[in-house]
PDB file of C-alpha atoms in Angstrom:
ATOM      1  CA  MET A   1       3.424  46.743  19.729  1.00  0.00           C
ATOM      2  CA  LYS A   2       1.199  44.096  18.151  1.00  0.00           C
ATOM      3  CA  LEU A   3       1.567  41.956  21.265  1.00  0.00           C
ATOM      4  CA  LEU A   4       0.704  44.878  23.542  1.00  0.00           C
ATOM      5  CA  LYS A   5      -2.271  45.727  21.357  1.00  0.00           C
ATOM      6  CA  SER A   6      -3.502  42.130  21.563  1.00  0.00           C
ATOM      7  CA  LEU A   7      -3.141  42.132  25.357  1.00  0.00           C
ATOM      8  CA  GLU A   8      -5.003  45.421  25.517  1.00  0.00           C
ATOM      9  CA  GLU A   9      -7.894  43.989  23.505  1.00  0.00           C
ATOM     10  CA  LEU A  10      -7.915  40.818  25.603  1.00  0.00           C
ATOM     11  CA  LEU A  11      -7.989  42.769  28.871  1.00  0.00           C
ATOM     12  CA  TYR A  12     -10.800  44.980  27.620  1.00  0.00           C
ATOM     13  CA  GLU A  13     -12.781  41.958  26.448  1.00  0.00           C
ATOM     14  CA  LEU A  14     -12.429  40.192  29.797  1.00  0.00           C
ATOM     15  CA  VAL A  15     -13.387  43.260  31.811  1.00  0.00           C
ATOM     16  CA  SER A  16     -16.369  43.986  29.555  1.00  0.00           C
ATOM     17  CA  TRP A  17     -17.797  40.581  30.489  1.00  0.00           C
ATOM     18  CA  LEU A  18     -18.446  41.955  33.977  1.00  0.00           C
ATOM     19  CA  ILE A  19     -21.023  44.272  32.422  1.00  0.00           C
ATOM     20  CA  PHE A  20     -22.363  42.372  29.454  1.00  0.00           C
ATOM     21  CA  TYR A  21     -22.682  38.960  31.104  1.00  0.00           C
ATOM     22  CA  PRO A  22     -25.302  40.102  33.674  1.00  0.00           C
ATOM     23  CA  ILE A  23     -27.100  42.025  30.924  1.00  0.00           C
ATOM     24  CA  THR A  24     -27.189  38.950  28.703  1.00  0.00           C
ATOM     25  CA  MET A  25     -28.353  36.699  31.544  1.00  0.00           C
ATOM     26  CA  TRP A  26     -31.131  39.094  32.567  1.00  0.00           C
ATOM     27  CA  ARG A  27     -32.405  39.431  29.019  1.00  0.00           C
ATOM     28  CA  SER A  28     -32.227  35.663  28.449  1.00  0.00           C
ATOM     29  CA  ILE A  29     -34.353  35.050  31.547  1.00  0.00           C
ATOM     30  CA  SER A  30     -36.806  37.929  31.229  1.00  0.00           C
ATOM     31  CA  ARG A  31     -37.111  38.039  27.410  1.00  0.00           C
ATOM     32  CA  PRO A  32     -35.948  34.653  26.084  1.00  0.00           C
ATOM     33  CA  LEU A  33     -37.854  34.659  22.787  1.00  0.00           C
ATOM     34  CA  GLU A  34     -36.704  38.189  22.030  1.00  0.00           C
ATOM     35  CA  MET A  35     -33.099  37.150  22.664  1.00  0.00           C
ATOM     36  CA  MET A  36     -33.497  34.155  20.375  1.00  0.00           C
ATOM     37  CA  ARG A  37     -34.704  36.390  17.543  1.00  0.00           C
ATOM     38  CA  TYR A  38     -31.889  38.808  18.359  1.00  0.00           C
ATOM     39  CA  ALA A  39     -29.329  36.012  17.953  1.00  0.00           C
ATOM     40  CA  ASP A  40     -30.656  35.235  14.478  1.00  0.00           C
ATOM     41  CA  MET A  41     -30.551  38.864  13.357  1.00  0.00           C
ATOM     42  CA  GLU A  42     -27.060  39.534  14.689  1.00  0.00           C
ATOM     43  CA  LEU A  43     -25.566  36.802  12.508  1.00  0.00           C
ATOM     44  CA  SER A  44     -26.530  38.825   9.445  1.00  0.00           C
ATOM     45  CA  ASP A  45     -24.374  41.770  10.597  1.00  0.00           C
ATOM     46  CA  ARG A  46     -20.708  42.228   9.873  1.00  0.00           C
ATOM     47  CA  LEU A  47     -18.493  40.086  12.087  1.00  0.00           C
ATOM     48  CA  GLU A  48     -17.130  43.053  14.042  1.00  0.00           C
ATOM     49  CA  ASP A  49     -20.673  44.363  14.680  1.00  0.00           C
ATOM     50  CA  GLN A  50     -22.213  41.127  15.914  1.00  0.00           C
ATOM     51  CA  TYR A  51     -23.476  40.980  19.532  1.00  0.00           C
ATOM     52  CA  ASP A  52     -22.197  44.462  20.263  1.00  0.00           C
ATOM     53  CA  ASP A  53     -24.385  44.953  23.353  1.00  0.00           C
ATOM     54  CA  THR A  54     -24.403  41.368  24.671  1.00  0.00           C
ATOM     55  CA  LEU A  55     -22.162  38.305  24.743  1.00  0.00           C
ATOM     56  CA  SER A  56     -22.255  35.939  21.788  1.00  0.00           C
ATOM     57  CA  PRO A  57     -24.495  32.926  22.539  1.00  0.00           C
ATOM     58  CA  PRO A  58     -21.813  30.171  22.649  1.00  0.00           C
ATOM     59  CA  LEU A  59     -19.532  32.360  24.781  1.00  0.00           C
ATOM     60  CA  PHE A  60     -22.439  33.157  27.084  1.00  0.00           C
ATOM     61  CA  LEU A  61     -23.155  29.435  27.506  1.00  0.00           C
ATOM     62  CA  LEU A  62     -19.484  28.644  28.137  1.00  0.00           C
ATOM     63  CA  ILE A  63     -19.089  31.360  30.799  1.00  0.00           C
ATOM     64  CA  THR A  64     -22.305  30.199  32.471  1.00  0.00           C
ATOM     65  CA  LEU A  65     -20.974  26.639  32.631  1.00  0.00           C
ATOM     66  CA  LEU A  66     -17.744  27.946  34.134  1.00  0.00           C
ATOM     67  CA  ILE A  67     -19.733  29.832  36.787  1.00  0.00           C
ATOM     68  CA  ALA A  68     -21.850  26.741  37.477  1.00  0.00           C
ATOM     69  CA  GLN A  69     -18.672  24.727  37.935  1.00  0.00           C
ATOM     70  CA  GLY A  70     -17.337  27.314  40.372  1.00  0.00           C
ATOM     71  CA  ILE A  71     -20.591  27.215  42.325  1.00  0.00           C
ATOM     72  CA  SER A  72     -20.343  23.419  42.521  1.00  0.00           C
ATOM     73  CA  THR A  73     -16.997  23.647  44.312  1.00  0.00           C
ATOM     74  CA  MET A  74     -18.655  25.603  47.145  1.00  0.00           C
ATOM     75  CA  PHE A  75     -21.129  22.822  47.950  1.00  0.00           C
ATOM     76  CA  PRO A  76     -20.234  19.764  50.039  1.00  0.00           C
ATOM     77  CA  SER A  77     -20.733  16.537  48.116  1.00  0.00           C
ATOM     78  CA  ILE A  78     -21.351  12.887  48.919  1.00  0.00           C
ATOM     79  CA  TYR A  79     -18.552  12.006  46.518  1.00  0.00           C
ATOM     80  CA  ASP A  80     -15.023  11.765  47.887  1.00  0.00           C
ATOM     81  CA  PRO A  81     -12.636  13.674  45.562  1.00  0.00           C
ATOM     82  CA  SER A  82      -9.781  11.336  46.552  1.00  0.00           C
ATOM     83  CA  LYS A  83     -11.720   8.381  45.117  1.00  0.00           C
ATOM     84  CA  THR A  84     -12.739  10.159  41.943  1.00  0.00           C
ATOM     85  CA  PRO A  85     -10.739   9.394  38.760  1.00  0.00           C
ATOM     86  CA  VAL A  86      -8.136  12.043  38.027  1.00  0.00           C
ATOM     87  CA  ALA A  87      -9.711  12.726  34.637  1.00  0.00           C
ATOM     88  CA  LEU A  88     -12.910  13.846  36.394  1.00  0.00           C
ATOM     89  CA  THR A  89     -11.210  16.133  38.895  1.00  0.00           C
ATOM     90  CA  SER A  90      -9.466  18.273  36.276  1.00  0.00           C
ATOM     91  CA  THR A  91     -11.166  21.648  35.897  1.00  0.00           C
ATOM     92  CA  PRO A  92     -10.677  21.822  32.102  1.00  0.00           C
ATOM     93  CA  ASN A  93     -12.009  18.267  31.697  1.00  0.00           C
ATOM     94  CA  LEU A  94     -15.064  19.042  33.822  1.00  0.00           C
ATOM     95  CA  LEU A  95     -15.728  22.216  31.847  1.00  0.00           C
ATOM     96  CA  ILE A  96     -15.425  20.332  28.566  1.00  0.00           C
ATOM     97  CA  GLY A  97     -17.782  17.672  29.893  1.00  0.00           C
ATOM     98  CA  ARG A  98     -20.368  20.244  30.950  1.00  0.00           C
ATOM     99  CA  GLY A  99     -19.958  21.986  27.615  1.00  0.00           C
ATOM    100  CA  VAL A 100     -20.636  18.797  25.674  1.00  0.00           C
ATOM    101  CA  VAL A 101     -23.651  17.880  27.812  1.00  0.00           C
ATOM    102  CA  PHE A 102     -25.386  21.243  27.706  1.00  0.00           C
ATOM    103  CA  SER A 103     -24.525  21.934  24.068  1.00  0.00           C
ATOM    104  CA  VAL A 104     -26.444  18.815  23.061  1.00  0.00           C
ATOM    105  CA  PHE A 105     -29.772  20.386  24.063  1.00  0.00           C
ATOM    106  CA  PRO A 106     -29.535  23.469  21.810  1.00  0.00           C
ATOM    107  CA  LEU A 107     -28.118  21.234  19.082  1.00  0.00           C
ATOM    108  CA  MET A 108     -31.088  18.842  19.165  1.00  0.00           C
ATOM    109  CA  MET A 109     -33.585  21.718  19.250  1.00  0.00           C
ATOM    110  CA  ALA A 110     -31.904  23.361  16.258  1.00  0.00           C
ATOM    111  CA  VAL A 111     -31.798  20.101  14.293  1.00  0.00           C
ATOM    112  CA  SER A 112     -35.480  19.500  15.037  1.00  0.00           C
ATOM    113  CA  LEU A 113     -36.353  22.945  13.682  1.00  0.00           C
ATOM    114  CA  LEU A 114     -34.399  22.407  10.462  1.00  0.00           C
ATOM    115  CA  ARG A 115     -35.878  18.957   9.915  1.00  0.00           C
ATOM    116  CA  HIS A 116     -39.421  20.256  10.322  1.00  0.00           C
ATOM    117  CA  ARG A 117     -38.704  23.035   7.826  1.00  0.00           C
ATOM    118  CA  ALA A 118     -37.145  20.496   5.434  1.00  0.00           C
ATOM    119  CA  ILE A 119     -33.942  22.566   5.311  1.00  0.00           C
ATOM    120  CA  LYS A 120     -30.744  20.755   4.423  1.00  0.00           C
ATOM    121  CA  LEU A 121     -28.538  20.314   7.466  1.00  0.00           C
ATOM    122  CA  THR A 122     -25.267  22.158   6.912  1.00  0.00           C
ATOM    123  CA  ARG A 123     -22.895  24.148   9.083  1.00  0.00           C
ATOM    124  CA  ASN A 124     -24.366  27.394   7.779  1.00  0.00           C
ATOM    125  CA  SER A 125     -28.010  26.378   8.187  1.00  0.00           C
ATOM    126  CA  LEU A 126     -27.427  24.980  11.680  1.00  0.00           C
ATOM    127  CA  ARG A 127     -25.608  28.028  13.023  1.00  0.00           C
ATOM    128  CA  PRO A 128     -28.562  30.490  13.453  1.00  0.00           C
ATOM    129  CA  PRO A 129     -30.914  28.164  15.372  1.00  0.00           C
ATOM    130  CA  PHE A 130     -28.047  26.761  17.446  1.00  0.00           C
ATOM    131  CA  PHE A 131     -26.854  30.237  18.400  1.00  0.00           C
ATOM    132  CA  SER A 132     -30.360  31.329  19.361  1.00  0.00           C
ATOM    133  CA  GLN A 133     -30.801  28.188  21.473  1.00  0.00           C
ATOM    134  CA  CYS A 134     -27.636  28.890  23.471  1.00  0.00           C
ATOM    135  CA  TYR A 135     -29.269  31.945  25.056  1.00  0.00           C
ATOM    136  CA  VAL A 136     -31.922  29.828  26.796  1.00  0.00           C
ATOM    137  CA  ALA A 137     -29.684  26.810  27.329  1.00  0.00           C
ATOM    138  CA  ALA A 138     -27.387  28.843  29.601  1.00  0.00           C
ATOM    139  CA  PRO A 139     -29.951  29.637  32.363  1.00  0.00           C
ATOM    140  CA  PHE A 140     -31.250  26.074  32.041  1.00  0.00           C
ATOM    141  CA  ALA A 141     -27.728  24.690  32.549  1.00  0.00           C
ATOM    142  CA  LEU A 142     -27.160  26.946  35.556  1.00  0.00           C
ATOM    143  CA  MET A 143     -30.383  25.786  37.225  1.00  0.00           C
ATOM    144  CA  VAL A 144     -29.749  22.113  36.479  1.00  0.00           C
ATOM    145  CA  GLY A 145     -26.229  22.374  37.873  1.00  0.00           C
ATOM    146  CA  LEU A 146     -27.545  23.996  41.037  1.00  0.00           C
ATOM    147  CA  ALA A 147     -30.209  21.299  41.358  1.00  0.00           C
ATOM    148  CA  PHE A 148     -27.668  18.480  41.267  1.00  0.00           C
ATOM    149  CA  ASP A 149     -25.371  20.354  43.656  1.00  0.00           C
ATOM    150  CA  LEU A 150     -28.222  20.492  46.174  1.00  0.00           C
ATOM    151  CA  MET A 151     -29.133  16.830  45.703  1.00  0.00           C
ATOM    152  CA  LEU A 152     -25.529  15.715  46.235  1.00  0.00           C
ATOM    153  CA  ILE A 153     -25.152  17.475  49.581  1.00  0.00           C
ATOM    154  CA  PRO A 154     -24.564  14.850  52.319  1.00  0.00           C
ATOM    155  CA  GLY A 155     -27.783  13.948  54.085  1.00  0.00           C
ATOM    156  CA  ARG A 156     -31.296  14.072  52.667  1.00  0.00           C
ATOM    157  CA  GLY A 157     -32.373  17.519  53.751  1.00  0.00           C
ATOM    158  CA  GLU A 158     -31.587  19.208  50.414  1.00  0.00           C
ATOM    159  CA  VAL A 159     -32.800  16.492  48.031  1.00  0.00           C
ATOM    160  CA  LEU A 160     -36.326  17.903  47.808  1.00  0.00           C
ATOM    161  CA  ALA A 161     -34.953  21.390  47.221  1.00  0.00           C
ATOM    162  CA  GLY A 162     -32.743  20.052  44.439  1.00  0.00           C
ATOM    163  CA  LEU A 163     -35.659  18.194  42.844  1.00  0.00           C
ATOM    164  CA  ALA A 164     -37.788  21.341  43.027  1.00  0.00           C
ATOM    165  CA  VAL A 165     -35.097  23.389  41.268  1.00  0.00           C
ATOM    166  CA  LEU A 166     -34.666  20.654  38.637  1.00  0.00           C
ATOM    167  CA  LEU A 167     -38.419  20.488  37.993  1.00  0.00           C
ATOM    168  CA  PHE A 168     -38.622  24.280  37.724  1.00  0.00           C
ATOM    169  CA  ALA A 169     -35.692  24.304  35.260  1.00  0.00           C
ATOM    170  CA  ILE A 170     -37.319  21.688  33.016  1.00  0.00           C
ATOM    171  CA  VAL A 171     -40.729  23.393  33.090  1.00  0.00           C
ATOM    172  CA  TRP A 172     -39.166  26.805  32.364  1.00  0.00           C
ATOM    173  CA  TYR A 173     -37.111  25.391  29.497  1.00  0.00           C
ATOM    174  CA  ALA A 174     -40.049  23.430  28.084  1.00  0.00           C
ATOM    175  CA  ALA A 175     -42.374  26.449  28.161  1.00  0.00           C
ATOM    176  CA  ILE A 176     -39.904  28.574  26.194  1.00  0.00           C
ATOM    177  CA  GLU A 177     -39.106  25.871  23.652  1.00  0.00           C
ATOM    178  CA  VAL A 178     -42.773  25.067  23.011  1.00  0.00           C
ATOM    179  CA  ARG A 179     -43.492  28.747  22.363  1.00  0.00           C
ATOM    180  CA  TRP A 180     -40.415  28.949  20.117  1.00  0.00           C
ATOM    181  CA  PHE A 181     -41.498  25.952  18.015  1.00  0.00           C
ATOM    182  CA  ARG A 182     -45.100  27.180  17.876  1.00  0.00           C
ATOM    183  CA  ILE A 183     -44.164  30.693  16.706  1.00  0.00           C
ATOM    184  CA  ASP A 184     -41.293  29.843  14.358  1.00  0.00           C
ATOM    185  CA  LEU A 185     -42.959  26.870  12.711  1.00  0.00           C
ATOM    186  CA  GLN A 186     -46.547  28.154  12.900  1.00  0.00           C
ATOM    187  CA  VAL A 187     -47.804  24.896  14.387  1.00  0.00           C
ATOM    188  CA  THR A 188     -50.315  24.065  17.102  1.00  0.00           C
ATOM    189  CA  ALA A 189     -49.337  23.957  20.764  1.00  0.00           C
ATOM    190  CA  ALA A 190     -49.768  20.170  20.788  1.00  0.00           C
ATOM    191  CA  ARG A 191     -47.444  19.792  17.799  1.00  0.00           C
ATOM    192  CA  ALA A 192     -44.908  22.136  19.382  1.00  0.00           C
ATOM    193  CA  MET A 193     -44.988  20.112  22.608  1.00  0.00           C
ATOM    194  CA  LEU A 194     -44.381  16.922  20.628  1.00  0.00           C
ATOM    195  CA  LEU A 195     -41.432  18.443  18.789  1.00  0.00           C
ATOM    196  CA  PHE A 196     -39.927  19.620  22.063  1.00  0.00           C
ATOM    197  CA  ALA A 197     -40.432  16.243  23.731  1.00  0.00           C
ATOM    198  CA  LYS A 198     -38.733  14.411  20.862  1.00  0.00           C
ATOM    199  CA  ALA A 199     -35.768  16.798  20.802  1.00  0.00           C
ATOM    200  CA  PHE A 200     -35.427  16.801  24.594  1.00  0.00           C
ATOM    201  CA  LEU A 201     -35.524  13.001  24.840  1.00  0.00           C
ATOM    202  CA  ALA A 202     -33.040  12.721  21.965  1.00  0.00           C
ATOM    203  CA  ALA A 203     -30.694  15.079  23.834  1.00  0.00           C
ATOM    204  CA  LEU A 204     -31.045  13.015  27.022  1.00  0.00           C
ATOM    205  CA  LEU A 205     -30.266   9.854  25.058  1.00  0.00           C
ATOM    206  CA  VAL A 206     -27.126  11.399  23.547  1.00  0.00           C
ATOM    207  CA  VAL A 207     -25.994  12.601  26.986  1.00  0.00           C
ATOM    208  CA  LEU A 208     -26.595   9.109  28.410  1.00  0.00           C
ATOM    209  CA  LEU A 209     -24.587   7.477  25.633  1.00  0.00           C
ATOM    210  CA  VAL A 210     -21.740   9.935  26.135  1.00  0.00           C
ATOM    211  CA  ALA A 211     -21.766   9.252  29.889  1.00  0.00           C
ATOM    212  CA  ILE A 212     -21.668   5.494  29.268  1.00  0.00           C
ATOM    213  CA  ALA A 213     -18.786   5.886  26.816  1.00  0.00           C
ATOM    214  CA  VAL A 214     -16.810   8.065  29.223  1.00  0.00           C
ATOM    215  CA  GLY A 215     -17.478   5.661  32.081  1.00  0.00           C
ATOM    216  CA  TRP A 216     -16.334   2.714  29.997  1.00  0.00           C
ATOM    217  CA  GLU A 217     -13.122   4.533  29.004  1.00  0.00           C
ATOM    218  CA  LEU A 218     -12.355   5.456  32.608  1.00  0.00           C
ATOM    219  CA  ALA A 219     -12.945   1.879  33.722  1.00  0.00           C
ATOM    220  CA  HIS A 220     -10.715   0.620  30.912  1.00  0.00           C
ATOM    221  CA  TRP A 221      -7.909   3.000  31.890  1.00  0.00           C
ATOM    222  CA  SER A 222      -8.148   2.069  35.552  1.00  0.00           C
ATOM    223  CA  VAL A 223      -7.562  -1.564  34.613  1.00  0.00           C
TER     224      VAL A 223
END
């Protein structure tokens, strides 16, 4: 009976995503700052009452990355799957890789906020800003994934479209983050832009280092 009850809860949870995922995505796009404040407030509720009318931020980001990965499989690519290392063709490995890459951005933004507030960096202090950042990181990740899918289509006809989507994603993300820093930290727009730029560049550097490390490991294994 316990097993059946667990399966019942699992089935209900999975089916409920069909309703609450679109709701969460729409709110994250149309009211991003409101959703970020909502994420902070929900963490103060009891565990069973948290995110009752939306998906939790990390789960929302993970499902979005899974959808982005599924979309990628529908686009033709200049890369030949037969020549790609096996480790990079595995769906779980690709999902983990996307998760690491796009979790770095909310992580760096959250760390920047705590450092500016002079709050000690702990698991508990990092959780609220990281959770709130996941709500805006998910649409950003979806747009960036789509941009690279377009740019990797054989031929050059879709490169400009991909670059346009990538530029729009960065501008959209930057505008939200600058407003978030300005409101939460009560700083000027120029200071908020500087904080965002530092955090964004730090995230890009971490992603680059991770990519180099993964590439080196794959090259080492192939030898």
